[in-house]
mmCIF file of C-alpha atoms in Angstrom:
data_model
loop_
_atom_site.group_PDB
_atom_site.id
_atom_site.type_symbol
_atom_site.label_atom_id
_atom_site.label_comp_id
_atom_site.label_asym_id
_atom_site.label_seq_id
_atom_site.Cartn_x
_atom_site.Cartn_y
_atom_site.Cartn_z
ATOM 1 C CA MET A 1 -5.415 -1.851 -13.485
ATOM 2 C CA ARG A 2 -2.563 -1.238 -11.099
ATOM 3 C CA TYR A 3 -2.837 -1.954 -7.384
ATOM 4 C CA CYS A 4 -0.733 -1.067 -4.372
ATOM 5 C CA VAL A 5 -1.173 -3.519 -1.511
ATOM 6 C CA ILE A 6 -0.361 -1.973 1.863
ATOM 7 C CA ASP A 7 -0.054 -3.286 5.388
ATOM 8 C CA PHE A 8 0.692 -1.628 8.709
ATOM 9 C CA GLU A 9 1.892 -2.981 12.024
ATOM 10 C CA THR A 10 0.884 -0.655 14.837
ATOM 11 C CA THR A 11 1.121 -0.081 18.567
ATOM 12 C CA GLY A 12 -2.627 -0.586 18.947
ATOM 13 C CA LEU A 13 -5.968 -0.654 17.199
ATOM 14 C CA ALA A 14 -6.743 2.966 16.273
ATOM 15 C CA PRO A 15 -5.135 6.375 15.849
ATOM 16 C CA PRO A 16 -4.401 8.770 17.459
ATOM 17 C CA GLN A 17 -3.743 6.592 20.523
ATOM 18 C CA SER A 18 -1.773 4.132 18.389
ATOM 19 C CA GLU A 19 0.990 4.597 15.848
ATOM 20 C CA VAL A 20 2.420 2.796 12.833
ATOM 21 C CA ILE A 21 5.613 0.908 13.701
ATOM 22 C CA GLU A 22 6.098 -0.794 10.334
ATOM 23 C CA PHE A 23 4.638 -0.408 6.860
ATOM 24 C CA ALA A 24 4.942 -2.213 3.571
ATOM 25 C CA ALA A 25 3.614 -1.585 0.079
ATOM 26 C CA VAL A 26 3.665 -3.996 -2.838
ATOM 27 C CA ARG A 27 2.719 -3.089 -6.407
ATOM 28 C CA VAL A 28 0.584 -5.519 -8.435
ATOM 29 C CA GLN A 29 0.004 -4.999 -12.140
ATOM 30 C CA ASP A 30 -1.358 -7.381 -14.741
ATOM 31 C CA GLY A 31 -1.380 -10.242 -12.233
ATOM 32 C CA GLU A 32 2.300 -9.804 -11.375
ATOM 33 C CA ILE A 33 3.953 -8.638 -8.158
ATOM 34 C CA GLY A 34 6.383 -5.802 -8.803
ATOM 35 C CA LEU A 35 8.203 -3.154 -6.808
ATOM 36 C CA ASN A 36 7.878 -2.982 -3.057
ATOM 37 C CA LEU A 37 8.647 -0.588 -0.227
ATOM 38 C CA ALA A 38 8.929 -1.242 3.517
ATOM 39 C CA SER A 39 10.237 0.410 6.660
ATOM 40 C CA LEU A 40 10.183 0.135 10.407
ATOM 41 C CA CYS A 41 8.917 3.323 12.069
ATOM 42 C CA ARG A 42 9.739 4.833 15.446
ATOM 43 C CA PRO A 43 6.634 5.604 17.496
ATOM 44 C CA VAL A 44 6.668 9.181 18.802
ATOM 45 C CA ASN A 45 3.743 9.408 21.232
ATOM 46 C CA SER A 46 3.186 5.786 22.221
ATOM 47 C CA TYR A 47 5.275 2.746 22.989
ATOM 48 C CA ILE A 48 5.579 -0.810 21.727
ATOM 49 C CA SER A 49 3.994 -2.981 24.398
ATOM 50 C CA ARG A 50 5.094 -6.498 25.252
ATOM 51 C CA LYS A 51 1.872 -7.777 23.667
ATOM 52 C CA ILE A 52 2.617 -6.016 20.361
ATOM 53 C CA THR A 53 6.173 -7.376 20.424
ATOM 54 C CA GLU A 54 4.788 -10.886 21.012
ATOM 55 C CA ILE A 55 2.456 -10.503 18.004
ATOM 56 C CA THR A 56 4.845 -8.780 15.582
ATOM 57 C CA GLY A 57 8.339 -9.467 16.886
ATOM 58 C CA ILE A 58 9.002 -5.714 16.650
ATOM 59 C CA THR A 59 10.746 -4.153 19.653
ATOM 60 C CA SER A 60 11.443 -0.577 20.683
ATOM 61 C CA GLN A 61 15.140 -1.238 20.109
ATOM 62 C CA MET A 62 14.427 -2.219 16.494
ATOM 63 C CA THR A 63 12.642 1.078 15.790
ATOM 64 C CA ALA A 64 14.881 3.391 17.853
ATOM 65 C CA GLY A 65 16.908 4.821 14.956
ATOM 66 C CA CYS A 66 14.107 4.741 12.410
ATOM 67 C CA PRO A 67 12.071 7.657 11.075
ATOM 68 C CA SER A 68 8.569 8.105 12.443
ATOM 69 C CA PHE A 69 5.693 7.162 10.162
ATOM 70 C CA GLU A 70 4.911 10.865 9.748
ATOM 71 C CA GLU A 71 8.435 11.313 8.363
ATOM 72 C CA SER A 72 7.928 8.360 5.991
ATOM 73 C CA LEU A 73 4.400 9.241 4.875
ATOM 74 C CA ILE A 74 5.314 11.195 1.717
ATOM 75 C CA THR A 75 7.576 8.368 0.539
ATOM 76 C CA LEU A 76 4.671 5.927 0.912
ATOM 77 C CA ILE A 77 2.156 8.274 -0.739
ATOM 78 C CA ASP A 78 4.531 8.837 -3.666
ATOM 79 C CA PHE A 79 4.974 5.060 -4.032
ATOM 80 C CA ILE A 80 1.196 4.487 -4.013
ATOM 81 C CA GLY A 81 0.601 7.219 -6.591
ATOM 82 C CA SER A 82 -2.811 6.840 -8.209
ATOM 83 C CA ASP A 83 -2.952 3.053 -7.728
ATOM 84 C CA THR A 84 -5.983 1.391 -6.192
ATOM 85 C CA ILE A 85 -5.021 0.683 -2.582
ATOM 86 C CA VAL A 86 -5.580 -2.904 -1.435
ATOM 87 C CA CYS A 87 -5.600 -4.118 2.172
ATOM 88 C CA HIS A 88 -6.741 -7.191 4.031
ATOM 89 C CA ASN A 89 -9.121 -5.472 6.485
ATOM 90 C CA ALA A 90 -9.018 -2.095 4.762
ATOM 91 C CA PRO A 91 -10.903 -0.208 7.498
ATOM 92 C CA PHE A 92 -7.956 -0.861 9.839
ATOM 93 C CA ASP A 93 -5.079 0.059 7.509
ATOM 94 C CA MET A 94 -6.955 2.852 5.750
ATOM 95 C CA GLY A 95 -7.963 4.259 9.133
ATOM 96 C CA PHE A 96 -4.301 4.777 9.927
ATOM 97 C CA LEU A 97 -3.373 6.012 6.459
ATOM 98 C CA ASN A 98 -6.288 8.464 6.328
ATOM 99 C CA TYR A 99 -5.522 9.717 9.826
ATOM 100 C CA TYR A 100 -1.898 10.486 8.986
ATOM 101 C CA CYS A 101 -2.811 12.011 5.617
ATOM 102 C CA HIS A 102 -5.420 14.254 7.238
ATOM 103 C CA LYS A 103 -2.933 15.269 9.924
ATOM 104 C CA ALA A 104 -0.404 16.189 7.209
ATOM 105 C CA GLY A 105 -3.000 18.092 5.173
ATOM 106 C CA LEU A 106 -2.910 15.567 2.321
ATOM 107 C CA ALA A 107 -5.971 14.487 0.378
ATOM 108 C CA LEU A 108 -6.034 10.768 -0.341
ATOM 109 C CA GLU A 109 -8.496 10.054 -3.155
ATOM 110 C CA ASN A 110 -7.412 6.586 -4.271
ATOM 111 C CA GLN A 111 -9.939 3.830 -4.728
ATOM 112 C CA THR A 112 -9.620 1.088 -2.128
ATOM 113 C CA LEU A 113 -10.204 -2.621 -2.199
ATOM 114 C CA CYS A 114 -10.582 -4.945 0.772
ATOM 115 C CA THR A 115 -9.548 -8.575 0.317
ATOM 116 C CA LEU A 116 -11.216 -9.429 3.637
ATOM 117 C CA ALA A 117 -14.572 -8.113 2.379
ATOM 118 C CA LEU A 118 -14.044 -9.935 -0.906
ATOM 119 C CA ALA A 119 -13.204 -13.159 0.965
ATOM 120 C CA ARG A 120 -16.481 -12.846 2.883
ATOM 121 C CA LYS A 121 -18.366 -12.723 -0.423
ATOM 122 C CA LEU A 122 -16.358 -15.382 -2.259
ATOM 123 C CA PHE A 123 -15.931 -17.867 0.594
ATOM 124 C CA PRO A 124 -18.956 -17.561 2.905
ATOM 125 C CA ALA A 125 -18.448 -21.083 4.306
ATOM 126 C CA LEU A 126 -14.820 -20.469 5.280
ATOM 127 C CA PRO A 127 -14.745 -20.538 9.125
ATOM 128 C CA SER A 128 -12.214 -17.687 9.307
ATOM 129 C CA ARG A 129 -11.294 -14.963 6.858
ATOM 130 C CA LYS A 130 -8.119 -13.966 8.665
ATOM 131 C CA LEU A 131 -5.192 -13.443 6.326
ATOM 132 C CA ALA A 132 -3.569 -16.792 7.150
ATOM 133 C CA ALA A 133 -6.855 -18.662 6.668
ATOM 134 C CA VAL A 134 -7.605 -17.058 3.292
ATOM 135 C CA ALA A 135 -4.014 -17.618 2.169
ATOM 136 C CA GLY A 136 -4.237 -21.283 3.151
ATOM 137 C CA HIS A 137 -7.597 -21.695 1.450
ATOM 138 C CA LEU A 138 -6.215 -20.259 -1.802
ATOM 139 C CA GLY A 139 -2.959 -22.215 -1.633
ATOM 140 C CA VAL A 140 -0.848 -19.118 -1.047
ATOM 141 C CA LYS A 141 2.336 -20.146 0.710
ATOM 142 C CA ALA A 142 2.961 -17.408 3.250
ATOM 143 C CA THR A 143 4.857 -17.151 6.511
ATOM 144 C CA GLY A 144 5.835 -14.414 8.918
ATOM 145 C CA PHE A 145 2.327 -13.119 9.481
ATOM 146 C CA HIS A 146 2.053 -9.887 11.474
ATOM 147 C CA ARG A 147 5.077 -8.370 9.768
ATOM 148 C CA ALA A 148 4.148 -5.737 7.225
ATOM 149 C CA MET A 149 6.028 -7.084 4.192
ATOM 150 C CA ALA A 150 4.976 -10.687 4.783
ATOM 151 C CA ASP A 151 1.337 -9.631 5.157
ATOM 152 C CA ALA A 152 1.458 -7.293 2.140
ATOM 153 C CA MET A 153 3.005 -10.022 -0.038
ATOM 154 C CA ALA A 154 0.417 -12.574 1.117
ATOM 155 C CA THR A 155 -2.369 -10.070 0.424
ATOM 156 C CA ALA A 156 -0.911 -9.361 -3.033
ATOM 157 C CA GLU A 157 -0.903 -13.070 -3.851
ATOM 158 C CA ILE A 158 -4.457 -13.409 -2.488
ATOM 159 C CA LEU A 159 -5.529 -10.471 -4.684
ATOM 160 C CA ILE A 160 -4.061 -12.175 -7.750
ATOM 161 C CA LYS A 161 -5.836 -15.474 -6.922
ATOM 162 C CA MET A 162 -9.139 -13.688 -6.252
ATOM 163 C CA THR A 163 -8.852 -11.810 -9.534
ATOM 164 C CA GLU A 164 -8.343 -15.137 -11.316
ATOM 165 C CA ILE A 165 -11.490 -16.512 -9.627
ATOM 166 C CA THR A 166 -13.726 -13.497 -10.277
ATOM 167 C CA GLY A 167 -12.216 -12.197 -13.496
ATOM 168 C CA ARG A 168 -11.728 -8.853 -11.781
ATOM 169 C CA ALA A 169 -11.166 -7.461 -8.312
ATOM 170 C CA THR A 170 -14.165 -5.819 -6.658
ATOM 171 C CA VAL A 171 -15.443 -4.795 -3.222
ATOM 172 C CA SER A 172 -14.419 -1.257 -2.487
ATOM 173 C CA CYS A 173 -14.184 0.109 1.007
#
């Protein structure tokens, strides 16, 4: 099975009040990390607050000359293709992706998988299932959390480790 791990950094918690300011996608096939895609995105109807900059390191100046996420959406959708989409906290990332797809008149019918939901099932005693905590628990060396590519790569490695543990990836969202 082929997976496409995605991650978004945003101006807030939910569309349409918030927008994607960075995205990343990483392909995983046969337990190997493959091609990837990433871009900063210029918010059109919202702004990057000081709090978001503190969390992500992304500033308005960094995104000023970049395309909006709406302008980048088709590139991302083409990259994903028919792959199963994987996210750590899929309701968040898929909420944004589904919102933008609906707005563009695109039907997104891919299966989804949530590594956060899977971590809850596999590691019920783990005090936190945040991305950094799950990565640490599984021995995934990851840094730069709250940047889309770093988070997508960490999630991809977590997916591979979880697949090794379970024999297959499960827990759709």
